[in-house]
Protein backbone atom coordinates (compact mmCIF):
# COMPACT_ATOMS: atom_id res chain seq x y z
CA UNK A 1 0.00 0.00 0.00
CA UNK A 2 1.35 3.39 -1.01
CA UNK A 3 1.28 6.57 1.00
CA UNK A 4 0.68 10.00 -0.46
CA UNK A 5 3.40 12.43 0.66
CA UNK A 6 3.03 16.17 0.17
CA UNK A 7 4.76 19.43 1.00
CA UNK A 8 3.14 22.83 1.39
CA UNK A 9 4.76 26.27 1.47
CA UNK A 10 3.74 29.88 1.01
CA UNK A 11 5.46 33.13 0.07
CA UNK A 12 5.25 34.42 3.69
CA UNK A 13 3.40 37.66 2.93
CA UNK A 14 3.62 40.78 5.09
CA UNK A 15 0.56 41.51 7.24
CA UNK A 16 -1.02 44.95 7.41
CA UNK A 17 -0.20 46.98 10.50
CA UNK A 18 -2.51 46.46 13.47
CA UNK A 19 -4.26 43.30 12.22
CA UNK A 20 -2.45 40.70 14.33
CA UNK A 21 -5.42 40.24 16.65
CA UNK A 22 -7.86 39.84 13.73
CA UNK A 23 -5.55 37.28 12.10
CA UNK A 24 -5.35 35.32 15.34
CA UNK A 25 -9.18 35.24 15.56
CA UNK A 26 -9.37 33.84 12.02
CA UNK A 27 -6.75 31.20 12.87
CA UNK A 28 -8.77 30.21 15.96
CA UNK A 29 -11.94 29.68 13.88
CA UNK A 30 -10.29 27.12 11.57
CA UNK A 31 -8.62 23.78 12.11
CA UNK A 32 -5.72 23.05 9.77
CA UNK A 33 -5.22 19.28 10.09
CA UNK A 34 -2.09 17.25 9.57
CA UNK A 35 1.42 18.56 9.80
CA UNK A 36 0.63 22.05 8.49
CA UNK A 37 1.64 25.08 10.52
CA UNK A 38 -0.05 28.47 10.15
CA UNK A 39 0.97 31.40 12.34
CA UNK A 40 1.87 35.09 12.36
CA UNK A 41 5.33 36.15 13.50
CA UNK A 42 7.08 39.51 13.22
CA UNK A 43 4.33 40.81 10.94
CA UNK A 44 4.49 37.94 8.43
CA UNK A 45 2.07 35.06 7.78
CA UNK A 46 3.69 31.62 7.75
CA UNK A 47 1.91 28.63 6.14
CA UNK A 48 3.94 25.46 5.57
CA UNK A 49 4.21 21.79 6.37
CA UNK A 50 4.40 18.16 5.37
CA UNK A 51 0.87 17.54 4.16
CA UNK A 52 -1.61 18.67 1.52
CA UNK A 53 -3.21 21.93 2.68
CA UNK A 54 -6.77 21.84 3.95
CA UNK A 55 -8.81 23.67 6.53
CA UNK A 56 -12.20 23.23 8.15
CA UNK A 57 -14.13 25.36 10.57
CA UNK A 58 -13.73 24.49 14.22
CA UNK A 59 -16.75 22.55 15.47
CA UNK A 60 -19.05 24.57 17.70
CA UNK A 61 -20.07 22.67 20.83
CA UNK A 62 -23.79 23.17 20.25
CA UNK A 63 -24.11 22.51 16.49
CA UNK A 64 -25.26 18.96 15.65
CA UNK A 65 -25.32 19.77 11.90
CA UNK A 66 -21.74 21.01 11.74
CA UNK A 67 -20.12 20.45 8.34
CA UNK A 68 -16.47 19.38 8.47
CA UNK A 69 -15.86 19.60 4.73
CA UNK A 70 -12.72 21.26 3.45
CA UNK A 71 -13.01 25.03 3.26
CA UNK A 72 -9.42 26.01 2.48
CA UNK A 73 -10.61 28.54 -0.10
CA UNK A 74 -12.77 30.31 2.51
CA UNK A 75 -9.89 30.30 4.99
CA UNK A 76 -7.49 31.87 2.50
CA UNK A 77 -10.08 34.44 1.40
CA UNK A 78 -10.56 35.55 5.02
CA UNK A 79 -6.81 35.98 5.51
CA UNK A 80 -6.12 37.87 2.27
CA UNK A 81 -7.67 41.30 3.07
CA UNK A 82 -5.46 41.52 6.17
CA UNK A 83 -2.27 41.13 4.12
CA UNK A 84 -0.25 43.78 2.31
CA UNK A 85 0.89 41.30 -0.31
CA UNK A 86 -0.68 38.54 -2.35
CA UNK A 87 -0.82 35.20 -0.52
CA UNK A 88 0.55 32.34 -2.63
CA UNK A 89 0.34 28.77 -1.32
CA UNK A 90 2.02 25.93 -3.22
CA UNK A 91 1.60 22.21 -2.62
CA UNK A 92 3.21 19.26 -4.35
CA UNK A 93 2.85 15.59 -3.60
CA UNK A 94 3.45 12.10 -4.88
CA UNK A 95 2.81 8.50 -4.10
CA UNK A 96 5.99 6.50 -3.44
CA UNK A 97 8.04 8.97 -5.54
CA UNK A 98 6.18 7.94 -8.68
CA UNK A 99 4.71 10.10 -11.38
CA UNK A 100 2.38 11.77 -11.87
CA UNK A 101 3.09 14.39 -9.27
CA UNK A 102 0.14 16.27 -7.82
CA UNK A 103 0.67 20.02 -7.66
CA UNK A 104 -1.58 22.96 -6.85
CA UNK A 105 -1.24 26.67 -6.29
CA UNK A 106 -3.66 29.01 -4.52
CA UNK A 107 -3.22 32.74 -5.20
CA UNK A 108 -5.31 35.15 -3.14
CA UNK A 109 -4.94 38.89 -3.64
CA UNK A 110 -5.73 41.37 -0.85
CA UNK A 111 -8.56 42.79 -3.01
CA UNK A 112 -10.30 39.38 -3.01
CA UNK A 113 -9.29 38.01 -6.41
CA UNK A 114 -8.75 34.26 -6.09
CA UNK A 115 -6.90 32.03 -8.56
CA UNK A 116 -6.47 28.27 -8.24
CA UNK A 117 -4.02 26.35 -10.44
CA UNK A 118 -3.98 22.57 -10.51
Coordinates of C-alpha atoms in Angstrom, one line a residue, residues 6 11 14 17 34 38-39 45 54 56 68 73-74 76 80 82-83 91-92 98 100 102-106 113 118:
X6 CA 3.0 16.2 0.2
X11 CA 5.5 33.1 0.1
X14 CA 3.6 40.8 5.1
X17 CA -0.2 47.0 10.5
X34 CA -2.1 17.3 9.6
X38 CA -0.1 28.5 10.1
X39 CA 1.0 31.4 12.3
X45 CA 2.1 35.1 7.8
X54 CA -6.8 21.8 3.9
X56 CA -12.2 23.2 8.1
X68 CA -16.5 19.4 8.5
X73 CA -10.6 28.5 -0.1
X74 CA -12.8 30.3 2.5
X76 CA -7.5 31.9 2.5
X80 CA -6.1 37.9 2.3
X82 CA -5.5 41.5 6.2
X83 CA -2.3 41.1 4.1
X91 CA 1.6 22.2 -2.6
X92 CA 3.2 19.3 -4.3
X98 CA 6.2 7.9 -8.7
X100 CA 2.4 11.8 -11.9
X102 CA 0.1 16.3 -7.8
X103 CA 0.7 20.0 -7.7
X104 CA -1.6 23.0 -6.9
X105 CA -1.2 26.7 -6.3
X106 CA -3.7 29.0 -4.5
X113 CA -9.3 38.0 -6.4
X118 CA -4.0 22.6 -10.5

